[in-house]
PDB file of C-alpha atoms in Angstrom:
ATOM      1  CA  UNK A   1     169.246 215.776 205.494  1.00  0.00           C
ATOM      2  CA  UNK A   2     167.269 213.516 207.746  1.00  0.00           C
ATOM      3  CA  UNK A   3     163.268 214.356 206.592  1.00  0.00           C
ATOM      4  CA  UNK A   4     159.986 212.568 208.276  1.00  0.00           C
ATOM      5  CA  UNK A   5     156.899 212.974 206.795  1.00  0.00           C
ATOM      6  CA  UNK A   6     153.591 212.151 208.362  1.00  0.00           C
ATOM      7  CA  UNK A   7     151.508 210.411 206.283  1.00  0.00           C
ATOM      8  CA  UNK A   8     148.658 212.560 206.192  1.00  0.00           C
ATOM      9  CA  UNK A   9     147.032 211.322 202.543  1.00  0.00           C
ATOM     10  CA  UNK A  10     142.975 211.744 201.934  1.00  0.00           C
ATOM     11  CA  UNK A  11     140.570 210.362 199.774  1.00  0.00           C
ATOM     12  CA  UNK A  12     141.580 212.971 197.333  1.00  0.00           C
ATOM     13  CA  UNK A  13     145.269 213.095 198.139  1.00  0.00           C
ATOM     14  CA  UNK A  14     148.625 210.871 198.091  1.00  0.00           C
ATOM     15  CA  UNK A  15     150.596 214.101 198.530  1.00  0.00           C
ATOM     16  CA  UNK A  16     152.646 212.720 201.666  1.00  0.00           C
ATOM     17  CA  UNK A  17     153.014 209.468 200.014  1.00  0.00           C
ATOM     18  CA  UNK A  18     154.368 210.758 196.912  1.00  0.00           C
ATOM     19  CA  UNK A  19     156.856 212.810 198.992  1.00  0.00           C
ATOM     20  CA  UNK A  20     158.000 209.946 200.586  1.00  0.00           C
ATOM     21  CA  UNK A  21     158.504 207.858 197.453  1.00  0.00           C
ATOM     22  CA  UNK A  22     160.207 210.367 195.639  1.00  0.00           C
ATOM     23  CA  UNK A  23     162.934 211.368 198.169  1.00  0.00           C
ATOM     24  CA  UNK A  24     163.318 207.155 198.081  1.00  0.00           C
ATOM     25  CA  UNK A  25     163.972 207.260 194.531  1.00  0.00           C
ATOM     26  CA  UNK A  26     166.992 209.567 194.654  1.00  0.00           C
ATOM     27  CA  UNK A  27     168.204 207.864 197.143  1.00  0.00           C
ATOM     28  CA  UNK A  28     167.012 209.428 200.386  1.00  0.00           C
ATOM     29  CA  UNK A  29     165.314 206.169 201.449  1.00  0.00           C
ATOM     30  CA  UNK A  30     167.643 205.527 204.465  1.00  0.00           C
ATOM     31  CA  UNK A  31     167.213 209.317 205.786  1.00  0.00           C
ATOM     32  CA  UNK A  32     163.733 209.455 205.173  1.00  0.00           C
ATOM     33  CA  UNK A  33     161.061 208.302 207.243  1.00  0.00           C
ATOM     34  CA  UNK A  34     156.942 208.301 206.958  1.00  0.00           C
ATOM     35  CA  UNK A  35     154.948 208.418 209.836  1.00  0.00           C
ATOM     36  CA  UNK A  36     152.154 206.276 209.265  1.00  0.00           C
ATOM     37  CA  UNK A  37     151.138 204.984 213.014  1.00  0.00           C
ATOM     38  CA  UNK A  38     149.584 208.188 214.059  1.00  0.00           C
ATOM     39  CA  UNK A  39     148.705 205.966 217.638  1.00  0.00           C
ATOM     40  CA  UNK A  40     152.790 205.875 217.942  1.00  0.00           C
ATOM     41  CA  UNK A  41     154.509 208.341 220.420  1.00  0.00           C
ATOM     42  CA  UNK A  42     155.432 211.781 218.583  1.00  0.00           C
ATOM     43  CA  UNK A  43     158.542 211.514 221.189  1.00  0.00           C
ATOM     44  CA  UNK A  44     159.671 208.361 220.112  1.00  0.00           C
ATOM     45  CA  UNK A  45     159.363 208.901 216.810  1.00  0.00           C
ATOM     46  CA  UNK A  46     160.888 212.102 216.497  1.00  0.00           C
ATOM     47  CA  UNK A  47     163.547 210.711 219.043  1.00  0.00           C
ATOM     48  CA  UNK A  48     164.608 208.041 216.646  1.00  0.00           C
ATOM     49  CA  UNK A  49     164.414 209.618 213.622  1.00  0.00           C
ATOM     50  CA  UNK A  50     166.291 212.848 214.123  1.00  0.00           C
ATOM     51  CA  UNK A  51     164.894 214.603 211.633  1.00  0.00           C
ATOM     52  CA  UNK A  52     166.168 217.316 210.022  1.00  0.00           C
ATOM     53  CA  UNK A  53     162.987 218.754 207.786  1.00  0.00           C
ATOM     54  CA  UNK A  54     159.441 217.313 209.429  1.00  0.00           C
ATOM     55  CA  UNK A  55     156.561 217.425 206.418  1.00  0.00           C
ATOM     56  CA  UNK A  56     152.828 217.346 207.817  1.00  0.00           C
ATOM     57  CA  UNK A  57     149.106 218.906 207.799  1.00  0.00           C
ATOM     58  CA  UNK A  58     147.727 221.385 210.620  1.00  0.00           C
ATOM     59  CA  UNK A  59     145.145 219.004 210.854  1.00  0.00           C
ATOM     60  CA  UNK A  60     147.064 216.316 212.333  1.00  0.00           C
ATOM     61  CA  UNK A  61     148.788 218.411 214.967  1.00  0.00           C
ATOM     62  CA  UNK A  62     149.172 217.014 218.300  1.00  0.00           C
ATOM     63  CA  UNK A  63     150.402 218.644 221.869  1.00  0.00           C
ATOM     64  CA  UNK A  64     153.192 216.277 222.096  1.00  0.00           C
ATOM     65  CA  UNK A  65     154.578 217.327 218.417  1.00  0.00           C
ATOM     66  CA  UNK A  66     154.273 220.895 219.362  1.00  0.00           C
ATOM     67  CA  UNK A  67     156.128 220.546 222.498  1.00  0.00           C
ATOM     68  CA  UNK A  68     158.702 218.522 221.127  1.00  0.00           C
ATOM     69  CA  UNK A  69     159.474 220.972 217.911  1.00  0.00           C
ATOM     70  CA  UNK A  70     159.271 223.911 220.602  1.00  0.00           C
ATOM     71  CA  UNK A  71     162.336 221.918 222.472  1.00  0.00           C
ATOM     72  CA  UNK A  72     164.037 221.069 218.984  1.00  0.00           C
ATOM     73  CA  UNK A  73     164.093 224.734 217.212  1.00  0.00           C
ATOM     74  CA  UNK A  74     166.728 223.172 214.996  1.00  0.00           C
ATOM     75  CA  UNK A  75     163.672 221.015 213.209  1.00  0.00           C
ATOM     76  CA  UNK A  76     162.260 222.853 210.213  1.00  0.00           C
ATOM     77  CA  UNK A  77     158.490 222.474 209.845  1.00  0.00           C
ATOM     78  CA  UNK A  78     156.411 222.372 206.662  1.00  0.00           C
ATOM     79  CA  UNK A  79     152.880 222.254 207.224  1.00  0.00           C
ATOM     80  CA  UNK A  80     149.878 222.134 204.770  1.00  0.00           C
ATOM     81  CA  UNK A  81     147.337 224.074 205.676  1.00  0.00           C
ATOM     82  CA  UNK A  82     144.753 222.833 202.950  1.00  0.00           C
ATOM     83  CA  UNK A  83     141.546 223.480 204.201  1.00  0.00           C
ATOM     84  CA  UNK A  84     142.176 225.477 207.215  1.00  0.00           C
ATOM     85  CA  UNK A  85     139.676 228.850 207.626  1.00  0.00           C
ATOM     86  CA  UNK A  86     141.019 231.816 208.685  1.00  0.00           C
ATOM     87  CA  UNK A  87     140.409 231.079 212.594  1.00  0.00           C
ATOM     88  CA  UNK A  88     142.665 227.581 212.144  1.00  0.00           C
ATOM     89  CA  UNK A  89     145.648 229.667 210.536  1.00  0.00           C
ATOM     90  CA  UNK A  90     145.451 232.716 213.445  1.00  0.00           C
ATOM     91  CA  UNK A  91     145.096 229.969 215.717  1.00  0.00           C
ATOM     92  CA  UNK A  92     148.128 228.329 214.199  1.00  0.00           C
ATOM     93  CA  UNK A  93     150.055 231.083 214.139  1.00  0.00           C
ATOM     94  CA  UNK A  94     149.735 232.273 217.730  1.00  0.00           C
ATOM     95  CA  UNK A  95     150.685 228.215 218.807  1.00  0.00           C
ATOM     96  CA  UNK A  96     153.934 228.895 216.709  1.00  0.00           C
ATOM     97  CA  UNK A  97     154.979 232.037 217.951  1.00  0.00           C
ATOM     98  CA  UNK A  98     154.260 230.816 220.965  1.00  0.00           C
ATOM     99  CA  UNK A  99     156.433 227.658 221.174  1.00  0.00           C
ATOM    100  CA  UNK A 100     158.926 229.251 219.186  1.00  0.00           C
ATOM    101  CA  UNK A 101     158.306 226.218 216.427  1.00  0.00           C
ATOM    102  CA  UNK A 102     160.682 226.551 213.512  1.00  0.00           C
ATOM    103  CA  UNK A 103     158.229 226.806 210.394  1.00  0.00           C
ATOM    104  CA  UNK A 104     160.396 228.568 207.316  1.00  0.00           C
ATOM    105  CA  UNK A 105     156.388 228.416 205.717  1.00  0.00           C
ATOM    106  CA  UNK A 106     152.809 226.637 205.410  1.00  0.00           C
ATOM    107  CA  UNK A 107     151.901 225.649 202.528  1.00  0.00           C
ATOM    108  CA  UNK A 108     148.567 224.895 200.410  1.00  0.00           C
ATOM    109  CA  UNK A 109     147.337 222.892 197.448  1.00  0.00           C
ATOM    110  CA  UNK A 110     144.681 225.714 196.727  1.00  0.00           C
ATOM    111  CA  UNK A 111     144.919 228.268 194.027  1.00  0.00           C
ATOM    112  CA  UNK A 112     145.773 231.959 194.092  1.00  0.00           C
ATOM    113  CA  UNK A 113     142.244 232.826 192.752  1.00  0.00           C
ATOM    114  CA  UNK A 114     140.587 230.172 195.508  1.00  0.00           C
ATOM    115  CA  UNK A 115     142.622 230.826 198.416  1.00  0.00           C
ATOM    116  CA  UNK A 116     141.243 233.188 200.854  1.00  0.00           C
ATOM    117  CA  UNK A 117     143.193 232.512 203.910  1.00  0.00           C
ATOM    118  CA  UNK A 118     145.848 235.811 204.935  1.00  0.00           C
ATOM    119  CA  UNK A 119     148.306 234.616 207.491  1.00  0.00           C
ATOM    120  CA  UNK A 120     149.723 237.820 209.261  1.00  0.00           C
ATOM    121  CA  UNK A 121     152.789 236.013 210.958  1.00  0.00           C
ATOM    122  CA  UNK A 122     153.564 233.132 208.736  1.00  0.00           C
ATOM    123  CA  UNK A 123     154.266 232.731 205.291  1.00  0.00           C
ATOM    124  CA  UNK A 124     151.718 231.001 202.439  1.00  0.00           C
ATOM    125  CA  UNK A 125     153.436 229.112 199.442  1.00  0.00           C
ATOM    126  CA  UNK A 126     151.493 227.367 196.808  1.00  0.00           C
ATOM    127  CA  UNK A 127     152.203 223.988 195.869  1.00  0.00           C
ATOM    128  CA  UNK A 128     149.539 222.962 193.527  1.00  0.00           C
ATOM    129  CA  UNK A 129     148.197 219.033 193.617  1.00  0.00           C
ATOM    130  CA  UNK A 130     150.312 216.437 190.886  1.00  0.00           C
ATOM    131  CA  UNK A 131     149.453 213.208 189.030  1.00  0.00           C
ATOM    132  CA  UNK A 132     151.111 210.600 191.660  1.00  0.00           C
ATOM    133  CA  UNK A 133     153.390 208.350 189.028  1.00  0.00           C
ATOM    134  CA  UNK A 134     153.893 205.360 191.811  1.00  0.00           C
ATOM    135  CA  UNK A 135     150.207 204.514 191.606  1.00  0.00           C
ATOM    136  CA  UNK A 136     149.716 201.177 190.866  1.00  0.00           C
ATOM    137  CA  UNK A 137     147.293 199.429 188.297  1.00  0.00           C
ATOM    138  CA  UNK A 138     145.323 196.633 189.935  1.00  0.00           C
ATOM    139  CA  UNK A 139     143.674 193.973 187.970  1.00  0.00           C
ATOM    140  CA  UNK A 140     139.532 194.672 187.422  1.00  0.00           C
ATOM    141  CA  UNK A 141     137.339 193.467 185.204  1.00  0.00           C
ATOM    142  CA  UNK A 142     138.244 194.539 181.698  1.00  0.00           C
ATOM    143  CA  UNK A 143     135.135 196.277 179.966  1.00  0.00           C
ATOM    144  CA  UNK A 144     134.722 199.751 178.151  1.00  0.00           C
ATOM    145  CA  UNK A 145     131.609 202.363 179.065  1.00  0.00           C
ATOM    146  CA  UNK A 146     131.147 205.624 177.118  1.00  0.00           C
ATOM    147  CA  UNK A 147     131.119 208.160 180.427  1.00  0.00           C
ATOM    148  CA  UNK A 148     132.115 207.812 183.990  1.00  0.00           C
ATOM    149  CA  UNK A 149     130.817 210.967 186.627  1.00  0.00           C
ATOM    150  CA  UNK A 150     133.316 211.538 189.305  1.00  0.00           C
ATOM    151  CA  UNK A 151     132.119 213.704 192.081  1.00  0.00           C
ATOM    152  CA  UNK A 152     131.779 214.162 196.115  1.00  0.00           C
ATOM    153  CA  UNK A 153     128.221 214.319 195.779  1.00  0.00           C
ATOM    154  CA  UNK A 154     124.870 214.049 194.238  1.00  0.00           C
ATOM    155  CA  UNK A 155     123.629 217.318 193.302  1.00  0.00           C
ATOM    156  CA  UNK A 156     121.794 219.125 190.539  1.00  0.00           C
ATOM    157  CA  UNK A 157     125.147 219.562 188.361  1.00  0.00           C
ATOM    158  CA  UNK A 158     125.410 215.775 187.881  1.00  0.00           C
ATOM    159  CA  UNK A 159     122.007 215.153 187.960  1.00  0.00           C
ATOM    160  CA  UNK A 160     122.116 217.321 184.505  1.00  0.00           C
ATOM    161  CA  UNK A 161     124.541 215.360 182.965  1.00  0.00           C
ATOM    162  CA  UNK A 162     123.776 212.533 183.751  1.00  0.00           C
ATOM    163  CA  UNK A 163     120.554 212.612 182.153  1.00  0.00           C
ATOM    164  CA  UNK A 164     121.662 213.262 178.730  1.00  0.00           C
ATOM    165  CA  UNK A 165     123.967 209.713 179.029  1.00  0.00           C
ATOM    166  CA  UNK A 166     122.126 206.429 178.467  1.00  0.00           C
ATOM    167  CA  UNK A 167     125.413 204.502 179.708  1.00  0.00           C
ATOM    168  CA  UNK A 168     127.404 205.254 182.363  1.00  0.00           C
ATOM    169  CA  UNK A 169     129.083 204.831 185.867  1.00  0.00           C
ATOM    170  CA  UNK A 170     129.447 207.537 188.698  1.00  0.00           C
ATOM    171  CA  UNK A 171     131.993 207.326 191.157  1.00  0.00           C
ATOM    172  CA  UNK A 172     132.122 209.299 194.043  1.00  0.00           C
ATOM    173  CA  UNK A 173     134.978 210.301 196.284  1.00  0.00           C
ATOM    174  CA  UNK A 174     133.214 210.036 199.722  1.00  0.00           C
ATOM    175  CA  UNK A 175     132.046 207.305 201.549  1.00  0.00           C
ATOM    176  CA  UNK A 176     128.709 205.907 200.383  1.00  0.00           C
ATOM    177  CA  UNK A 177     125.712 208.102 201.325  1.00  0.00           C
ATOM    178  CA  UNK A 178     122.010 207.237 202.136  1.00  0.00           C
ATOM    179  CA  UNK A 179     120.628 207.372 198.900  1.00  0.00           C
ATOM    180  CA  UNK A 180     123.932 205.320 197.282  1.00  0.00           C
ATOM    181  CA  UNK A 181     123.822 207.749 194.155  1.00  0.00           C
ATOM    182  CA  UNK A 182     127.135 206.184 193.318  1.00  0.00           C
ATOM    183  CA  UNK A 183     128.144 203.063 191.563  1.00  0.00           C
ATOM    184  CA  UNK A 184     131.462 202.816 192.916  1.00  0.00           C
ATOM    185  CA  UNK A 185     133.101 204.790 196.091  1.00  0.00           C
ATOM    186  CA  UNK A 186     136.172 205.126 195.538  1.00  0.00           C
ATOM    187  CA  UNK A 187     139.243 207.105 197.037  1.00  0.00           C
ATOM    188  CA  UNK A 188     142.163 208.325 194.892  1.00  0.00           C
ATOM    189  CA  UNK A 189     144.663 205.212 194.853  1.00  0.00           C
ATOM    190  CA  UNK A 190     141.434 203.006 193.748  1.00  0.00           C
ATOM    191  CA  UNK A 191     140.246 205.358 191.031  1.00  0.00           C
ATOM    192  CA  UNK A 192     143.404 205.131 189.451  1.00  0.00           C
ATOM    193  CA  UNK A 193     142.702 202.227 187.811  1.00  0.00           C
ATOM    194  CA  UNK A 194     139.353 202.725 185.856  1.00  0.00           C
ATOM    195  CA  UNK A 195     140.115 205.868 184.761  1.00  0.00           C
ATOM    196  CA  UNK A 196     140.977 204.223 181.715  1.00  0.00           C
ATOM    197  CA  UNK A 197     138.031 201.944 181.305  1.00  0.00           C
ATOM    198  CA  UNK A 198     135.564 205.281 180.191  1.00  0.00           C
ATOM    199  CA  UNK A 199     135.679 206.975 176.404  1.00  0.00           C
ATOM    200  CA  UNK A 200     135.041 210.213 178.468  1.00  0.00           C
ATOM    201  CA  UNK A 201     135.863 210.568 182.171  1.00  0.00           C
ATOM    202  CA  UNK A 202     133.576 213.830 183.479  1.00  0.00           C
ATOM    203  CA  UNK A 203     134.648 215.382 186.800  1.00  0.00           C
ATOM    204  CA  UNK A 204     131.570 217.280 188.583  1.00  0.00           C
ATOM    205  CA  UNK A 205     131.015 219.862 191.225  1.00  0.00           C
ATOM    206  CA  UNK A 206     133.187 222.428 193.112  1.00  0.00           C
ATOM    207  CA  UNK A 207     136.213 223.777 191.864  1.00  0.00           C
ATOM    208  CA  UNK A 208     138.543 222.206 194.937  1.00  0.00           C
ATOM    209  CA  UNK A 209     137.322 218.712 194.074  1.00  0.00           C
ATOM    210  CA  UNK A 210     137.198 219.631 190.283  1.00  0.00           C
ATOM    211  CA  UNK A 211     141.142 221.142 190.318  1.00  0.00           C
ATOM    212  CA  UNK A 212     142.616 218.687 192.900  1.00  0.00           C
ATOM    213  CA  UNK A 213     144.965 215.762 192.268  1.00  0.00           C
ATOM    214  CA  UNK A 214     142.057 213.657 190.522  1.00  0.00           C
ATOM    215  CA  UNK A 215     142.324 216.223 187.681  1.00  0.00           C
ATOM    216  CA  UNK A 216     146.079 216.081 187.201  1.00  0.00           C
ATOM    217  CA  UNK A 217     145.840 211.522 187.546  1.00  0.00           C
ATOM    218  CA  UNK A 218     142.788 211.567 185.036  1.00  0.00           C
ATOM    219  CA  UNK A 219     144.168 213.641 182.373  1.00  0.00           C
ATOM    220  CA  UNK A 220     147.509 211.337 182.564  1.00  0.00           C
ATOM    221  CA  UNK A 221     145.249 208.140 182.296  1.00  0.00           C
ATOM    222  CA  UNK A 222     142.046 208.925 180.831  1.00  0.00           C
ATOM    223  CA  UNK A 223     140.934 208.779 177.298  1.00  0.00           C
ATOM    224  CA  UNK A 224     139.154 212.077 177.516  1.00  0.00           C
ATOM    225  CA  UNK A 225     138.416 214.395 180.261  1.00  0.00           C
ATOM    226  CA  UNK A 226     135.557 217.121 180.637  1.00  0.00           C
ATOM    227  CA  UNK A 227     135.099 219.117 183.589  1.00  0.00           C
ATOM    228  CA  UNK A 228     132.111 220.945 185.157  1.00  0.00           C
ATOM    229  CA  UNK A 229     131.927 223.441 188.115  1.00  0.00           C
ATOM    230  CA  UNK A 230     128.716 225.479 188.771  1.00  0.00           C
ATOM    231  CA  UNK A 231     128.073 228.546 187.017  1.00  0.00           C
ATOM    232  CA  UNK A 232     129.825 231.307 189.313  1.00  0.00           C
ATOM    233  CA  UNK A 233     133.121 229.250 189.771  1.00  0.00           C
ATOM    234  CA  UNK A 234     133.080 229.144 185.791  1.00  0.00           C
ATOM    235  CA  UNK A 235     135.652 231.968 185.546  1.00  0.00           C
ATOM    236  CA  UNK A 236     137.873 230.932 188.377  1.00  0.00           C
ATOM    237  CA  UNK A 237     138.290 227.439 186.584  1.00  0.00           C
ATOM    238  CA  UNK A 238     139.081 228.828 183.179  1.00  0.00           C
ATOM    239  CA  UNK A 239     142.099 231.169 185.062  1.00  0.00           C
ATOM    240  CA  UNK A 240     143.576 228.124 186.607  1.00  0.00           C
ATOM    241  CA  UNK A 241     143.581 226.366 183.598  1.00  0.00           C
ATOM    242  CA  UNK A 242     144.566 228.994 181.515  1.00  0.00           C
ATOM    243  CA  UNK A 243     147.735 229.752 184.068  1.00  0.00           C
ATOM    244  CA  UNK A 244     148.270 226.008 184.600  1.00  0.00           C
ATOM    245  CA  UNK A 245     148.489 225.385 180.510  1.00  0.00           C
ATOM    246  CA  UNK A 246     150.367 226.575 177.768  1.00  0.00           C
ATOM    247  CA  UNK A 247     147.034 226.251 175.639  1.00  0.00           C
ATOM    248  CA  UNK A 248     143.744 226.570 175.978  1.00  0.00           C
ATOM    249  CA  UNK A 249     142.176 223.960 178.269  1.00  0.00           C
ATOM    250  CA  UNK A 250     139.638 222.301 175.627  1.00  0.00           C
ATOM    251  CA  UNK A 251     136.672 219.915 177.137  1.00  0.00           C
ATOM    252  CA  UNK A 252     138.067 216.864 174.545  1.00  0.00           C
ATOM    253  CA  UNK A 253     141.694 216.792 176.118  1.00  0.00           C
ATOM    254  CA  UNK A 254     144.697 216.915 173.812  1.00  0.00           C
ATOM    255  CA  UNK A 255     147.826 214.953 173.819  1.00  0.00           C
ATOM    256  CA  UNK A 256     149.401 218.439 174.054  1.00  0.00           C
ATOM    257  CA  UNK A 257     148.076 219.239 177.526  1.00  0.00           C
ATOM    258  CA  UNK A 258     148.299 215.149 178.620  1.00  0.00           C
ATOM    259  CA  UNK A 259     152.087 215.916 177.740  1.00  0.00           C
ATOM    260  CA  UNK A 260     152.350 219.364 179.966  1.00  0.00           C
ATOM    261  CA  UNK A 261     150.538 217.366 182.912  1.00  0.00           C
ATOM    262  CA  UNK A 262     153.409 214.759 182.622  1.00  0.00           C
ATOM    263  CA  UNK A 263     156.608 216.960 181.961  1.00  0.00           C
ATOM    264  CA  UNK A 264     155.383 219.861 184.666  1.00  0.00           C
ATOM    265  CA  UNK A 265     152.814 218.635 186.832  1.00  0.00           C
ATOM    266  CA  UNK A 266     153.846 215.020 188.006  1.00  0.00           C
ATOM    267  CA  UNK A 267     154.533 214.371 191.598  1.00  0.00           C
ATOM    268  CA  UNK A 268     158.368 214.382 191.714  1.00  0.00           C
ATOM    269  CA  UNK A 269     158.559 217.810 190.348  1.00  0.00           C
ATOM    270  CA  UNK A 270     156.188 218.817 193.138  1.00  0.00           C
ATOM    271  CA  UNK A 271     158.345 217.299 195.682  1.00  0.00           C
ATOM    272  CA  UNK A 272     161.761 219.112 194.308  1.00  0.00           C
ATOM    273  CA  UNK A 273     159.440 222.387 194.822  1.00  0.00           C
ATOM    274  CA  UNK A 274     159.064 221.556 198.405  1.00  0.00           C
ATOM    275  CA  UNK A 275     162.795 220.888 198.567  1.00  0.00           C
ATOM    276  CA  UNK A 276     163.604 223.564 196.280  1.00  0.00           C
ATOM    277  CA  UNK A 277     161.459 226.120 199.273  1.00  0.00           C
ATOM    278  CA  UNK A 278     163.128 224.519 202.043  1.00  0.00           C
ATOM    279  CA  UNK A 279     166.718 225.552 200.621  1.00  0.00           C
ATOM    280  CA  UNK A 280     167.211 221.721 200.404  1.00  0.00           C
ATOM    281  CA  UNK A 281     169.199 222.595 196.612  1.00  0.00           C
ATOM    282  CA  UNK A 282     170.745 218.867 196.378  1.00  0.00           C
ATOM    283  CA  UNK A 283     167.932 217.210 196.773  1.00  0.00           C
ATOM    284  CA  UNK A 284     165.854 219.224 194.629  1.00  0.00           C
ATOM    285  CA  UNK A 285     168.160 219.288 191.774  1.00  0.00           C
ATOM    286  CA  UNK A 286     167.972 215.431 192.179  1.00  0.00           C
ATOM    287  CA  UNK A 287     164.383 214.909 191.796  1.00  0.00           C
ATOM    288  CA  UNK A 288     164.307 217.873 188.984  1.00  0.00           C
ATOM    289  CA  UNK A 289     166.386 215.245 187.308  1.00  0.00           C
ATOM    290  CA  UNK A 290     164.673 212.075 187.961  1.00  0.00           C
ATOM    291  CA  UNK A 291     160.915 213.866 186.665  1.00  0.00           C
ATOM    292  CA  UNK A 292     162.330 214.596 183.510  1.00  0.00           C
ATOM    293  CA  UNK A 293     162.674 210.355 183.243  1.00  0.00           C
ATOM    294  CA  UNK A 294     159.777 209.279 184.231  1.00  0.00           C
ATOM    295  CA  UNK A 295     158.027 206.090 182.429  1.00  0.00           C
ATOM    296  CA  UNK A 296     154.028 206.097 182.261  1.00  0.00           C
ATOM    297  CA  UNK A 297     151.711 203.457 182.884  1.00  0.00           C
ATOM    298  CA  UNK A 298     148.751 202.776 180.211  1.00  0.00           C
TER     299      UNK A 298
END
């Protein structure tokens, strides 16, 4: 099974990356490949690599992939459609019909209760964001704060919180914006590291930013973890929690749900999902395996 994944990781993402690494660490290494030059030649890559599975996003679609998996039907696609609207996925699936592109299904970190796309032609599997276990800590400054904000934004939900602190840093996800609100700007890889360094890490504002992979890395490395979503996304977040957790999600985070996040919701158990979908058994069963030995950093 000869996979190649394009690298298609965010500011809020490693999901391709953790892909990668995990097929390496059952041994897949040699007949896996990530794509990481998007200026290289789709033909030349695909033309060396010979893949057998090919992992991306819809948003880094070119015309030369498409007309090279419409003359390769034998390729199996799996493509994350995070973030598409409704107009991207018909628009999808009319190119794939189309080209007669092998795609078994799209996928989407989303939730059932935030998803609102409805593909007609194609079908939608759920593969929810992980904590990425291969993320390295880099040396910083060694100090202690009571509360770091994470967020995308500045906006009256932060603003509120922020004013009952009299210590604390805020971090934001995006690059830095006119008014600088943040102290740090950070993407995920980077804000692995000072998770740690806060009593209380707080994450703040919409419930895609608030449930994504920063959720699953902080509660594996932070001391304590609150989260905050406005008002009418209140009830969505308490049904993802509740169907993500054996227990009730509590704002001072337990060692019981830090344990569920690392035995059910690490990266390499996410990646035998994907496998498991694409009737790839071996290799699921494999990484099944390795995620029930993993060893966490501090």
């Amino acid at each position: 099974m000869k996979t190649l994944i394009q690298n298609y990781a965010s500011a809020l993402s490693t999901e391709s990356m953790y892909f990668y690494r995990s097929l390496c660490e059952i041994g897949y290494g040699p007949q896996t490949h990530l794509w990481t030059d998007q200026n290289q030649s789709a033909f030349d890559t695909f033309d060396y690599v010979k893949p057998d599975i090919f992992i991306s996003h819809y948003r880094f679609l070119t015309i030369d992939i498409i007309k090279y998996l419409s003359q390769n039907p034998a390729i199996s696609m799996a493509l994350n459609v995070t973030g598409a609207s409704q107009d991207n996925i018909n628009t999808l699936e009319n190119l794939i019909e189309t080209n007669k592109i092998n795609v078994p299904f799209v996928f989407t970190n989303l939730y059932e209760c935030t998803n609102n796309l409805s593909p007609k032609k194609l079908e939608l599997k759920y593969l929810h964001p992980a904590t990425d276990v291969f993320l390295p800590i880099m040396p910083t400054p060694n100090y202690e704060l009571n509360t770091c904000y994470f967020s995308l934004e500045n906006n009256d939900l932060l603003n509120s919180l922020k004013a009952k602190q009299e210590q604390y840093h805020i971090v934001s996800f995006n690059q830095p914006a006119e008014d600088r609100y943040a102290d740090m700007y950070l993407d995920i890889t980077q804000a692995y590291t000072f998770y740690n360094k806060y009593k209380q890490c707080v994450l703040v504002g919409d419930i895609n930013f608030v449930t994504s992979q920063a959720l699953y890395d902080c509660i594996v490395m932070c001391k304590s973890i609150s989260t905050h979503v406005p008002k009418e996304q209140e009830h969505l977040l308490s049904l993802i929690f509740s169907q993500l957790f054996d227990e009730e999600f509590e704002e001072d985070m337990s060692s019981l749900i830090k344990k569920q996040v690392k035995t059910k919701h690490n990266c390499i158990r996410r990646t035998a999902r994907l496998f498991k979908m694409l009737q790839a058994k071996e290799a699921a069963n494999s990484l099944e395996k390795l995620s029930e030995n993993i060893t966490y950093k501090s």
